[in-house]
mmCIF file of N, CA and C in Angstrom:
data_model
loop_
_atom_site.group_PDB
_atom_site.id
_atom_site.type_symbol
_atom_site.label_atom_id
_atom_site.label_comp_id
_atom_site.label_asym_id
_atom_site.label_seq_id
_atom_site.Cartn_x
_atom_site.Cartn_y
_atom_site.Cartn_z
ATOM 1 N N MET B 12 0.841 -1.180 0.000
ATOM 2 C CA MET B 12 0.000 0.000 0.000
ATOM 3 C C MET B 12 0.887 1.244 0.000
ATOM 4 N N ALA B 13 0.518 2.223 -0.803
ATOM 5 C CA ALA B 13 1.298 3.458 -0.898
ATOM 6 C C ALA B 13 1.224 4.219 0.430
ATOM 7 N N ILE B 14 2.243 4.970 0.691
ATOM 8 C CA ILE B 14 2.324 5.712 1.949
ATOM 9 C C ILE B 14 1.176 6.720 2.055
ATOM 10 N N VAL B 15 0.824 7.351 0.930
ATOM 11 C CA VAL B 15 -0.261 8.337 0.946
ATOM 12 C C VAL B 15 -1.579 7.677 1.344
ATOM 13 N N GLU B 16 -1.832 6.492 0.815
ATOM 14 C CA GLU B 16 -3.070 5.779 1.169
ATOM 15 C C GLU B 16 -3.087 5.446 2.661
ATOM 16 N N LEU B 17 -1.953 5.021 3.171
ATOM 17 C CA LEU B 17 -1.837 4.708 4.596
ATOM 18 C C LEU B 17 -2.056 5.966 5.443
ATOM 19 N N LEU B 18 -1.489 7.081 4.983
ATOM 20 C CA LEU B 18 -1.681 8.352 5.689
ATOM 21 C C LEU B 18 -3.157 8.736 5.702
ATOM 22 N N ASN B 19 -3.844 8.546 4.565
ATOM 23 C CA ASN B 19 -5.270 8.877 4.497
ATOM 24 C C ASN B 19 -6.084 8.041 5.478
ATOM 25 N N GLN B 20 -5.789 6.741 5.533
ATOM 26 C CA GLN B 20 -6.495 5.860 6.469
ATOM 27 C C GLN B 20 -6.262 6.300 7.910
ATOM 28 N N ASP B 21 -5.001 6.552 8.226
ATOM 29 C CA ASP B 21 -4.653 6.937 9.597
ATOM 30 C C ASP B 21 -5.218 8.307 9.951
ATOM 31 N N MET B 22 -5.333 9.186 8.954
ATOM 32 C CA MET B 22 -5.902 10.511 9.193
ATOM 33 C C MET B 22 -7.383 10.376 9.574
ATOM 34 N N LYS B 23 -8.102 9.511 8.860
ATOM 35 C CA LYS B 23 -9.516 9.281 9.184
ATOM 36 C C LYS B 23 -9.651 8.717 10.598
ATOM 37 N N GLN B 24 -8.772 7.769 10.933
ATOM 38 C CA GLN B 24 -8.816 7.164 12.266
ATOM 39 C C GLN B 24 -8.493 8.197 13.339
ATOM 40 N N ALA B 25 -7.513 9.059 13.069
ATOM 41 C CA ALA B 25 -7.142 10.094 14.040
ATOM 42 C C ALA B 25 -8.303 11.068 14.244
ATOM 43 N N MET B 26 -9.043 11.351 13.181
ATOM 44 C CA MET B 26 -10.215 12.225 13.317
ATOM 45 C C MET B 26 -11.277 11.564 14.201
ATOM 46 N N LYS B 27 -11.514 10.273 13.953
ATOM 47 C CA LYS B 27 -12.502 9.542 14.760
ATOM 48 C C LYS B 27 -12.087 9.495 16.226
ATOM 49 N N ASP B 28 -10.779 9.290 16.444
ATOM 50 C CA ASP B 28 -10.251 9.180 17.805
ATOM 51 C C ASP B 28 -10.032 10.539 18.471
ATOM 52 N N LYS B 29 -10.214 11.611 17.700
ATOM 53 C CA LYS B 29 -9.952 12.981 18.174
ATOM 54 C C LYS B 29 -8.508 13.135 18.662
ATOM 55 N N ASP B 30 -7.581 12.508 17.938
ATOM 56 C CA ASP B 30 -6.151 12.559 18.252
ATOM 57 C C ASP B 30 -5.531 13.717 17.467
ATOM 58 N N LYS B 31 -5.491 14.879 18.113
ATOM 59 C CA LYS B 31 -5.057 16.104 17.429
ATOM 60 C C LYS B 31 -3.583 16.070 17.027
ATOM 61 N N VAL B 32 -2.746 15.465 17.850
ATOM 62 C CA VAL B 32 -1.307 15.420 17.550
ATOM 63 C C VAL B 32 -1.060 14.608 16.285
ATOM 64 N N THR B 33 -1.600 13.392 16.240
ATOM 65 C CA THR B 33 -1.421 12.533 15.068
ATOM 66 C C THR B 33 -2.021 13.177 13.840
ATOM 67 N N LEU B 34 -3.201 13.733 13.982
ATOM 68 C CA LEU B 34 -3.871 14.382 12.859
ATOM 69 C C LEU B 34 -3.031 15.536 12.317
ATOM 70 N N GLY B 35 -2.479 16.334 13.201
ATOM 71 C CA GLY B 35 -1.650 17.468 12.780
ATOM 72 C C GLY B 35 -0.400 17.022 12.040
ATOM 73 N N VAL B 36 0.252 15.993 12.558
ATOM 74 C CA VAL B 36 1.474 15.491 11.929
ATOM 75 C C VAL B 36 1.157 14.920 10.543
ATOM 76 N N ILE B 37 0.096 14.127 10.459
ATOM 77 C CA ILE B 37 -0.270 13.529 9.176
ATOM 78 C C ILE B 37 -0.609 14.612 8.164
ATOM 79 N N ARG B 38 -1.322 15.628 8.594
ATOM 80 C CA ARG B 38 -1.658 16.732 7.679
ATOM 81 C C ARG B 38 -0.400 17.450 7.196
ATOM 82 N N MET B 39 0.562 17.662 8.092
ATOM 83 C CA MET B 39 1.813 18.322 7.684
ATOM 84 C C MET B 39 2.578 17.471 6.667
ATOM 85 N N VAL B 40 2.641 16.174 6.923
ATOM 86 C CA VAL B 40 3.357 15.270 6.010
ATOM 87 C C VAL B 40 2.662 15.231 4.651
ATOM 88 N N LYS B 41 1.324 15.140 4.673
ATOM 89 C CA LYS B 41 0.576 15.117 3.413
ATOM 90 C C LYS B 41 0.779 16.418 2.642
ATOM 91 N N ALA B 42 0.805 17.545 3.343
ATOM 92 C CA ALA B 42 1.039 18.834 2.697
ATOM 93 C C ALA B 42 2.429 18.870 2.069
ATOM 94 N N SER B 43 3.417 18.344 2.775
ATOM 95 C CA SER B 43 4.776 18.297 2.231
ATOM 96 C C SER B 43 4.835 17.436 0.977
ATOM 97 N N MET B 44 4.110 16.306 1.006
ATOM 98 C CA MET B 44 4.084 15.432 -0.172
ATOM 99 C C MET B 44 3.388 16.123 -1.344
ATOM 100 N N GLN B 45 2.314 16.834 -1.044
ATOM 101 C CA GLN B 45 1.598 17.562 -2.094
ATOM 102 C C GLN B 45 2.487 18.652 -2.679
ATOM 103 N N ASN B 46 3.200 19.364 -1.821
ATOM 104 C CA ASN B 46 4.118 20.408 -2.292
ATOM 105 C C ASN B 46 5.226 19.821 -3.169
ATOM 106 N N GLU B 47 5.727 18.668 -2.777
ATOM 107 C CA GLU B 47 6.770 18.004 -3.566
ATOM 108 C C GLU B 47 6.217 17.591 -4.928
ATOM 109 N N ALA B 48 4.993 17.080 -4.970
ATOM 110 C CA ALA B 48 4.370 16.686 -6.232
ATOM 111 C C ALA B 48 4.189 17.894 -7.140
ATOM 112 N N ILE B 49 3.788 19.016 -6.565
ATOM 113 C CA ILE B 49 3.623 20.245 -7.347
ATOM 114 C C ILE B 49 4.978 20.710 -7.869
ATOM 115 N N LYS B 50 5.979 20.666 -7.007
ATOM 116 C CA LYS B 50 7.333 21.082 -7.404
ATOM 117 C C LYS B 50 7.850 20.241 -8.569
ATOM 118 N N LEU B 51 7.568 18.923 -8.513
ATOM 119 C CA LEU B 51 8.021 18.011 -9.564
ATOM 120 C C LEU B 51 7.046 17.951 -10.742
ATOM 121 N N GLN B 52 5.947 18.699 -10.642
ATOM 122 C CA GLN B 52 4.910 18.737 -11.676
ATOM 123 C C GLN B 52 4.367 17.342 -11.978
ATOM 124 N N LYS B 53 4.001 16.640 -10.927
ATOM 125 C CA LYS B 53 3.435 15.298 -11.045
ATOM 126 C C LYS B 53 2.128 15.242 -10.272
ATOM 127 N N ASP B 54 1.277 14.289 -10.656
ATOM 128 C CA ASP B 54 0.025 14.092 -9.914
ATOM 129 C C ASP B 54 0.280 13.299 -8.635
ATOM 130 N N THR B 55 1.114 12.272 -8.751
ATOM 131 C CA THR B 55 1.430 11.447 -7.593
ATOM 132 C C THR B 55 2.934 11.222 -7.521
ATOM 133 N N LEU B 56 3.398 10.935 -6.337
ATOM 134 C CA LEU B 56 4.821 10.671 -6.111
ATOM 135 C C LEU B 56 5.068 9.167 -6.130
ATOM 136 N N SER B 57 6.281 8.787 -6.521
ATOM 137 C CA SER B 57 6.665 7.381 -6.428
ATOM 138 C C SER B 57 6.925 7.067 -4.954
ATOM 139 N N GLU B 58 7.019 5.793 -4.639
ATOM 140 C CA GLU B 58 7.265 5.411 -3.247
ATOM 141 C C GLU B 58 8.597 5.974 -2.759
ATOM 142 N N GLU B 59 9.597 5.986 -3.637
ATOM 143 C CA GLU B 59 10.907 6.528 -3.261
ATOM 144 C C GLU B 59 10.803 8.025 -2.952
ATOM 145 N N GLN B 60 10.035 8.755 -3.762
ATOM 146 C CA GLN B 60 9.856 10.186 -3.525
ATOM 147 C C GLN B 60 9.084 10.427 -2.232
ATOM 148 N N GLU B 61 8.097 9.568 -1.955
ATOM 149 C CA GLU B 61 7.358 9.687 -0.698
ATOM 150 C C GLU B 61 8.291 9.460 0.490
ATOM 151 N N LEU B 62 9.173 8.470 0.367
ATOM 152 C CA LEU B 62 10.144 8.205 1.447
ATOM 153 C C LEU B 62 11.096 9.381 1.630
ATOM 154 N N ASN B 63 11.479 10.020 0.524
ATOM 155 C CA ASN B 63 12.354 11.190 0.611
ATOM 156 C C ASN B 63 11.680 12.296 1.414
ATOM 157 N N VAL B 64 10.392 12.524 1.151
ATOM 158 C CA VAL B 64 9.648 13.558 1.881
ATOM 159 C C VAL B 64 9.566 13.199 3.359
ATOM 160 N N LEU B 65 9.251 11.934 3.645
ATOM 161 C CA LEU B 65 9.191 11.498 5.047
ATOM 162 C C LEU B 65 10.542 11.678 5.736
ATOM 163 N N ALA B 66 11.605 11.302 5.047
ATOM 164 C CA ALA B 66 12.949 11.425 5.632
ATOM 165 C C ALA B 66 13.281 12.890 5.903
ATOM 166 N N LYS B 67 12.886 13.761 4.986
ATOM 167 C CA LYS B 67 13.147 15.190 5.161
ATOM 168 C C LYS B 67 12.378 15.736 6.366
ATOM 169 N N GLU B 68 11.109 15.345 6.495
ATOM 170 C CA GLU B 68 10.296 15.780 7.632
ATOM 171 C C GLU B 68 10.901 15.274 8.945
ATOM 172 N N LEU B 69 11.341 14.028 8.929
ATOM 173 C CA LEU B 69 11.938 13.426 10.117
ATOM 174 C C LEU B 69 13.224 14.152 10.498
ATOM 175 N N LYS B 70 14.050 14.438 9.519
ATOM 176 C CA LYS B 70 15.318 15.124 9.775
ATOM 177 C C LYS B 70 15.078 16.526 10.347
ATOM 178 N N GLN B 71 14.104 17.237 9.796
ATOM 179 C CA GLN B 71 13.790 18.580 10.303
ATOM 180 C C GLN B 71 13.409 18.519 11.784
ATOM 181 N N ARG B 72 12.600 17.538 12.122
ATOM 182 C CA ARG B 72 12.159 17.430 13.513
ATOM 183 C C ARG B 72 13.307 17.017 14.430
ATOM 184 N N LYS B 73 14.179 16.137 13.951
ATOM 185 C CA LYS B 73 15.318 15.726 14.777
ATOM 186 C C LYS B 73 16.272 16.892 14.998
ATOM 187 N N ASP B 74 16.465 17.717 13.971
ATOM 188 C CA ASP B 74 17.311 18.903 14.125
ATOM 189 C C ASP B 74 16.700 19.864 15.144
ATOM 190 N N SER B 75 15.393 20.067 15.048
ATOM 191 C CA SER B 75 14.705 20.945 15.993
ATOM 192 C C SER B 75 14.776 20.373 17.399
ATOM 193 N N LEU B 76 14.636 19.063 17.507
ATOM 194 C CA LEU B 76 14.695 18.393 18.803
ATOM 195 C C LEU B 76 16.026 18.686 19.488
ATOM 196 N N HIS B 77 17.106 18.591 18.723
ATOM 197 C CA HIS B 77 18.443 18.871 19.252
ATOM 198 C C HIS B 77 18.519 20.311 19.770
ATOM 199 N N GLU B 78 17.994 21.242 18.995
ATOM 200 C CA GLU B 78 18.018 22.658 19.394
ATOM 201 C C GLU B 78 17.192 22.887 20.662
ATOM 202 N N PHE B 79 16.017 22.275 20.724
ATOM 203 C CA PHE B 79 15.151 22.466 21.891
ATOM 204 C C PHE B 79 15.760 21.846 23.147
ATOM 205 N N LYS B 80 16.463 20.725 22.983
ATOM 206 C CA LYS B 80 17.117 20.112 24.141
ATOM 207 C C LYS B 80 18.208 21.020 24.679
ATOM 208 N N GLU B 81 18.962 21.642 23.764
ATOM 209 C CA GLU B 81 20.018 22.564 24.196
ATOM 210 C C GLU B 81 19.432 23.776 24.906
ATOM 211 N N ALA B 82 18.259 24.222 24.449
ATOM 212 C CA ALA B 82 17.607 25.381 25.054
ATOM 213 C C ALA B 82 16.786 24.998 26.284
ATOM 214 N N GLU B 83 16.781 23.689 26.624
ATOM 215 C CA GLU B 83 16.061 23.162 27.773
ATOM 216 C C GLU B 83 14.569 23.480 27.733
ATOM 217 N N ARG B 84 13.982 23.309 26.542
ATOM 218 C CA ARG B 84 12.539 23.519 26.356
ATOM 219 C C ARG B 84 11.840 22.164 26.374
ATOM 220 N N GLU B 85 11.647 21.614 27.572
ATOM 221 C CA GLU B 85 11.094 20.278 27.719
ATOM 222 C C GLU B 85 9.688 20.144 27.155
ATOM 223 N N ASP B 86 8.905 21.233 27.196
ATOM 224 C CA ASP B 86 7.554 21.184 26.645
ATOM 225 C C ASP B 86 7.585 20.907 25.138
ATOM 226 N N LEU B 87 8.504 21.562 24.444
ATOM 227 C CA LEU B 87 8.629 21.368 23.001
ATOM 228 C C LEU B 87 9.331 20.056 22.664
ATOM 229 N N VAL B 88 10.236 19.633 23.529
ATOM 230 C CA VAL B 88 10.958 18.375 23.309
ATOM 231 C C VAL B 88 9.978 17.202 23.288
ATOM 232 N N SER B 89 9.086 17.145 24.260
ATOM 233 C CA SER B 89 8.148 16.021 24.304
ATOM 234 C C SER B 89 7.191 16.044 23.117
ATOM 235 N N LYS B 90 6.772 17.227 22.702
ATOM 236 C CA LYS B 90 5.882 17.342 21.536
ATOM 237 C C LYS B 90 6.591 16.830 20.279
ATOM 238 N N LEU B 91 7.843 17.239 20.100
ATOM 239 C CA LEU B 91 8.606 16.812 18.928
ATOM 240 C C LEU B 91 8.897 15.320 18.955
ATOM 241 N N GLU B 92 9.167 14.775 20.123
ATOM 242 C CA GLU B 92 9.406 13.330 20.227
ATOM 243 C C GLU B 92 8.171 12.555 19.791
ATOM 244 N N ASP B 93 6.990 13.053 20.158
ATOM 245 C CA ASP B 93 5.742 12.414 19.718
ATOM 246 C C ASP B 93 5.620 12.476 18.199
ATOM 247 N N GLU B 94 5.917 13.632 17.621
ATOM 248 C CA GLU B 94 5.839 13.798 16.171
ATOM 249 C C GLU B 94 6.824 12.864 15.461
ATOM 250 N N ILE B 95 8.025 12.754 15.996
ATOM 251 C CA ILE B 95 9.047 11.877 15.408
ATOM 252 C C ILE B 95 8.569 10.432 15.418
ATOM 253 N N ASN B 96 7.977 10.006 16.535
ATOM 254 C CA ASN B 96 7.466 8.629 16.626
ATOM 255 C C ASN B 96 6.368 8.369 15.608
ATOM 256 N N ILE B 97 5.510 9.351 15.392
ATOM 257 C CA ILE B 97 4.425 9.197 14.421
ATOM 258 C C ILE B 97 4.991 9.056 13.008
ATOM 259 N N ILE B 98 5.940 9.903 12.659
ATOM 260 C CA ILE B 98 6.526 9.858 11.305
ATOM 261 C C ILE B 98 7.318 8.569 11.110
ATOM 262 N N GLN B 99 8.052 8.129 12.127
ATOM 263 C CA GLN B 99 8.857 6.919 11.999
ATOM 264 C C GLN B 99 7.999 5.687 11.737
ATOM 265 N N ALA B 100 6.744 5.736 12.135
ATOM 266 C CA ALA B 100 5.849 4.601 11.893
ATOM 267 C C ALA B 100 5.633 4.364 10.395
ATOM 268 N N TYR B 101 5.825 5.387 9.581
ATOM 269 C CA TYR B 101 5.631 5.268 8.131
ATOM 270 C C TYR B 101 6.925 4.975 7.379
ATOM 271 N N MET B 102 8.038 5.043 8.090
ATOM 272 C CA MET B 102 9.338 4.780 7.469
ATOM 273 C C MET B 102 9.599 3.270 7.457
ATOM 274 N N PRO B 103 10.422 2.814 6.483
ATOM 275 C CA PRO B 103 10.786 1.391 6.519
ATOM 276 C C PRO B 103 11.583 1.095 7.786
ATOM 277 N N GLU B 104 11.607 -0.172 8.162
ATOM 278 C CA GLU B 104 12.341 -0.560 9.362
ATOM 279 C C GLU B 104 13.821 -0.201 9.192
ATOM 280 N N GLN B 105 14.381 0.395 10.225
ATOM 281 C CA GLN B 105 15.773 0.817 10.183
ATOM 282 C C GLN B 105 16.705 -0.395 10.284
ATOM 283 N N LEU B 106 17.832 -0.301 9.592
ATOM 284 C CA LEU B 106 18.821 -1.372 9.632
ATOM 285 C C LEU B 106 19.521 -1.373 10.983
ATOM 286 N N SER B 107 19.837 -2.561 11.475
ATOM 287 C CA SER B 107 20.606 -2.654 12.714
ATOM 288 C C SER B 107 22.053 -2.264 12.406
ATOM 289 N N ASP B 108 22.833 -2.010 13.441
ATOM 290 C CA ASP B 108 24.229 -1.635 13.244
ATOM 291 C C ASP B 108 24.995 -2.730 12.508
ATOM 292 N N GLU B 109 24.701 -3.989 12.847
ATOM 293 C CA GLU B 109 25.412 -5.108 12.210
ATOM 294 C C GLU B 109 25.065 -5.190 10.712
ATOM 295 N N GLU B 110 23.780 -5.061 10.395
ATOM 296 C CA GLU B 110 23.354 -5.125 8.987
ATOM 297 C C GLU B 110 23.962 -3.981 8.191
ATOM 298 N N LEU B 111 23.944 -2.793 8.784
ATOM 299 C CA LEU B 111 24.488 -1.624 8.107
ATOM 300 C C LEU B 111 25.991 -1.771 7.903
ATOM 301 N N GLU B 112 26.679 -2.245 8.921
ATOM 302 C CA GLU B 112 28.134 -2.447 8.822
ATOM 303 C C GLU B 112 28.459 -3.436 7.701
ATOM 304 N N GLU B 113 27.664 -4.491 7.585
ATOM 305 C CA GLU B 113 27.873 -5.495 6.547
ATOM 306 C C GLU B 113 27.713 -4.874 5.150
ATOM 307 N N ILE B 114 26.690 -4.042 4.980
ATOM 308 C CA ILE B 114 26.458 -3.382 3.699
ATOM 309 C C ILE B 114 27.587 -2.406 3.389
ATOM 310 N N VAL B 115 28.057 -1.689 4.406
ATOM 311 C CA VAL B 115 29.157 -0.732 4.228
ATOM 312 C C VAL B 115 30.424 -1.461 3.768
ATOM 313 N N VAL B 116 30.788 -2.535 4.451
ATOM 314 C CA VAL B 116 31.995 -3.303 4.105
ATOM 315 C C VAL B 116 31.880 -3.858 2.692
ATOM 316 N N GLN B 117 30.721 -4.382 2.369
ATOM 317 C CA GLN B 117 30.479 -4.950 1.048
ATOM 318 C C GLN B 117 30.633 -3.873 -0.038
ATOM 319 N N THR B 118 30.088 -2.685 0.205
ATOM 320 C CA THR B 118 30.162 -1.595 -0.769
ATOM 321 C C THR B 118 31.590 -1.098 -0.917
ATOM 322 N N ILE B 119 32.332 -1.035 0.180
ATOM 323 C CA ILE B 119 33.737 -0.612 0.115
ATOM 324 C C ILE B 119 34.516 -1.572 -0.781
ATOM 325 N N GLU B 120 34.248 -2.867 -0.638
ATOM 326 C CA GLU B 120 34.917 -3.862 -1.482
ATOM 327 C C GLU B 120 34.493 -3.724 -2.941
ATOM 328 N N GLU B 121 33.208 -3.458 -3.175
ATOM 329 C CA GLU B 121 32.688 -3.325 -4.545
ATOM 330 C C GLU B 121 33.364 -2.183 -5.299
ATOM 331 N N VAL B 122 33.498 -1.025 -4.634
ATOM 332 C CA VAL B 122 34.092 0.137 -5.312
ATOM 333 C C VAL B 122 35.615 0.168 -5.161
ATOM 334 N N GLN B 123 36.159 -0.815 -4.480
ATOM 335 C CA GLN B 123 37.596 -0.957 -4.262
ATOM 336 C C GLN B 123 38.205 0.290 -3.628
ATOM 337 N N ALA B 124 37.546 0.761 -2.582
ATOM 338 C CA ALA B 124 38.028 1.942 -1.868
ATOM 339 C C ALA B 124 39.220 1.565 -0.996
ATOM 340 N N GLN B 125 40.208 2.446 -0.951
ATOM 341 C CA GLN B 125 41.422 2.190 -0.193
ATOM 342 C C GLN B 125 41.573 3.108 1.020
ATOM 343 N N SER B 126 41.165 4.377 0.841
ATOM 344 C CA SER B 126 41.386 5.345 1.923
ATOM 345 C C SER B 126 40.202 6.302 2.003
ATOM 346 N N LYS B 127 40.321 7.260 2.906
ATOM 347 C CA LYS B 127 39.247 8.241 3.076
ATOM 348 C C LYS B 127 39.066 9.108 1.836
ATOM 349 N N LYS B 128 40.047 9.120 0.949
ATOM 350 C CA LYS B 128 39.915 9.864 -0.304
ATOM 351 C C LYS B 128 38.787 9.294 -1.158
ATOM 352 N N ASP B 129 38.494 8.015 -0.963
ATOM 353 C CA ASP B 129 37.457 7.334 -1.742
ATOM 354 C C ASP B 129 36.080 7.424 -1.087
ATOM 355 N N MET B 130 35.965 8.258 -0.072
ATOM 356 C CA MET B 130 34.711 8.383 0.680
ATOM 357 C C MET B 130 33.532 8.723 -0.231
ATOM 358 N N GLY B 131 33.707 9.640 -1.152
ATOM 359 C CA GLY B 131 32.636 10.054 -2.061
ATOM 360 C C GLY B 131 32.129 8.905 -2.910
ATOM 361 N N LYS B 132 33.076 8.110 -3.432
ATOM 362 C CA LYS B 132 32.693 6.944 -4.248
ATOM 363 C C LYS B 132 31.864 5.966 -3.431
ATOM 364 N N VAL B 133 32.305 5.715 -2.216
ATOM 365 C CA VAL B 133 31.612 4.757 -1.354
ATOM 366 C C VAL B 133 30.219 5.275 -1.002
ATOM 367 N N MET B 134 30.130 6.528 -0.603
ATOM 368 C CA MET B 134 28.841 7.094 -0.194
ATOM 369 C C MET B 134 27.848 7.124 -1.352
ATOM 370 N N SER B 135 28.320 7.478 -2.547
ATOM 371 C CA SER B 135 27.397 7.539 -3.691
ATOM 372 C C SER B 135 26.902 6.150 -4.082
ATOM 373 N N ALA B 136 27.701 5.128 -3.873
ATOM 374 C CA ALA B 136 27.274 3.757 -4.168
ATOM 375 C C ALA B 136 26.410 3.199 -3.043
ATOM 376 N N LEU B 137 26.643 3.655 -1.828
ATOM 377 C CA LEU B 137 25.993 3.099 -0.654
ATOM 378 C C LEU B 137 24.618 3.691 -0.367
ATOM 379 N N MET B 138 24.466 4.989 -0.508
ATOM 380 C CA MET B 138 23.222 5.648 -0.099
ATOM 381 C C MET B 138 21.970 5.103 -0.802
ATOM 382 N N PRO B 139 22.016 4.805 -2.096
ATOM 383 C CA PRO B 139 20.805 4.227 -2.701
ATOM 384 C C PRO B 139 20.414 2.877 -2.086
ATOM 385 N N LYS B 140 21.383 2.137 -1.594
ATOM 386 C CA LYS B 140 21.112 0.821 -0.992
ATOM 387 C C LYS B 140 20.409 0.939 0.354
ATOM 388 N N VAL B 141 20.688 2.019 1.082
ATOM 389 C CA VAL B 141 20.158 2.147 2.439
ATOM 390 C C VAL B 141 19.151 3.293 2.573
ATOM 391 N N LYS B 142 18.707 3.844 1.454
ATOM 392 C CA LYS B 142 17.788 4.980 1.452
ATOM 393 C C LYS B 142 16.572 4.694 2.328
ATOM 394 N N GLY B 143 16.335 5.553 3.290
ATOM 395 C CA GLY B 143 15.185 5.405 4.170
ATOM 396 C C GLY B 143 15.366 4.380 5.275
ATOM 397 N N LYS B 144 16.415 3.572 5.184
ATOM 398 C CA LYS B 144 16.621 2.513 6.177
ATOM 399 C C LYS B 144 17.717 2.857 7.179
ATOM 400 N N ALA B 145 18.454 3.938 6.893
ATOM 401 C CA ALA B 145 19.519 4.370 7.807
ATOM 402 C C ALA B 145 19.775 5.858 7.582
ATOM 403 N N GLU B 146 20.085 6.554 8.650
ATOM 404 C CA GLU B 146 20.387 7.978 8.552
ATOM 405 C C GLU B 146 21.756 8.180 7.927
ATOM 406 N N GLY B 147 21.878 9.234 7.144
ATOM 407 C CA GLY B 147 23.126 9.540 6.462
ATOM 408 C C GLY B 147 24.298 9.711 7.412
ATOM 409 N N SER B 148 24.046 10.328 8.571
ATOM 410 C CA SER B 148 25.141 10.553 9.520
ATOM 411 C C SER B 148 25.667 9.230 10.064
ATOM 412 N N ARG B 149 24.756 8.290 10.307
ATOM 413 C CA ARG B 149 25.157 6.963 10.791
ATOM 414 C C ARG B 149 25.978 6.233 9.738
ATOM 415 N N VAL B 150 25.524 6.327 8.493
ATOM 416 C CA VAL B 150 26.229 5.689 7.384
ATOM 417 C C VAL B 150 27.621 6.306 7.247
ATOM 418 N N ASN B 151 27.677 7.624 7.304
ATOM 419 C CA ASN B 151 28.939 8.352 7.162
ATOM 420 C C ASN B 151 29.942 7.909 8.220
ATOM 421 N N GLN B 152 29.509 7.794 9.457
ATOM 422 C CA GLN B 152 30.402 7.376 10.545
ATOM 423 C C GLN B 152 30.953 5.976 10.296
ATOM 424 N N LEU B 153 30.098 5.058 9.851
ATOM 425 C CA LEU B 153 30.546 3.695 9.611
ATOM 426 C C LEU B 153 31.520 3.623 8.438
ATOM 427 N N VAL B 154 31.267 4.412 7.400
ATOM 428 C CA VAL B 154 32.168 4.423 6.246
ATOM 429 C C VAL B 154 33.540 4.936 6.687
ATOM 430 N N GLN B 155 33.551 6.041 7.453
ATOM 431 C CA GLN B 155 34.819 6.588 7.928
ATOM 432 C C GLN B 155 35.563 5.575 8.787
ATOM 433 N N LYS B 156 34.843 4.886 9.646
ATOM 434 C CA LYS B 156 35.450 3.907 10.536
ATOM 435 C C LYS B 156 36.089 2.764 9.727
ATOM 436 N N ASN B 157 35.396 2.321 8.674
ATOM 437 C CA ASN B 157 35.885 1.205 7.887
ATOM 438 C C ASN B 157 36.946 1.594 6.860
ATOM 439 N N LEU B 158 37.057 2.869 6.555
ATOM 440 C CA LEU B 158 38.084 3.319 5.600
ATOM 441 C C LEU B 158 39.392 3.706 6.297
ATOM 442 N N SER B 159 39.369 3.845 7.607
ATOM 443 C CA SER B 159 40.615 4.271 8.282
ATOM 444 C C SER B 159 41.493 3.100 8.622
#
C-alpha cells in the first residue's frame, strides 16, 4: 500500500479518535508530499519520492529536537518526540548496526576503496542501498570507521 493511502487511512482514524497530535502530523506530512508533487509537476509521487519527503520531515524534527534540548525547552521536546514517533511509523524498518556495517563493508569492497579519499565513491554507491533505512550521519560514521 502506498504511503499516501496509509496516511489517508490513519488521518480518518485520528479524526474519529480525536487525536489532534497525530492528525496534525499527518496533515503536515501530506502537505509536504503535495508540495513536492507540485514542485516536480506530477500528480502522484513514487514510493521513493514519498520516502524522501518522510525522511526530510523526520530530519527537520530531529534537528529541531536537538536545538530544543540545548535550550532546555522540555515542553517542546516532548511534543517533537511524539511527532518523530508518528513519522517513523511510516518509514521502513531501520537497519541494525550489524546489517548496516555489513552493507558498508560490502560496498567498500565493490568500489575498491582504499582510503578516506574514496569516501565520495563509497557514499554515492551506498546511499541508494540504504535509502530510508539508515540515517546519512550513521552511514557516514561507519564508512569513515571502515576506511581508516
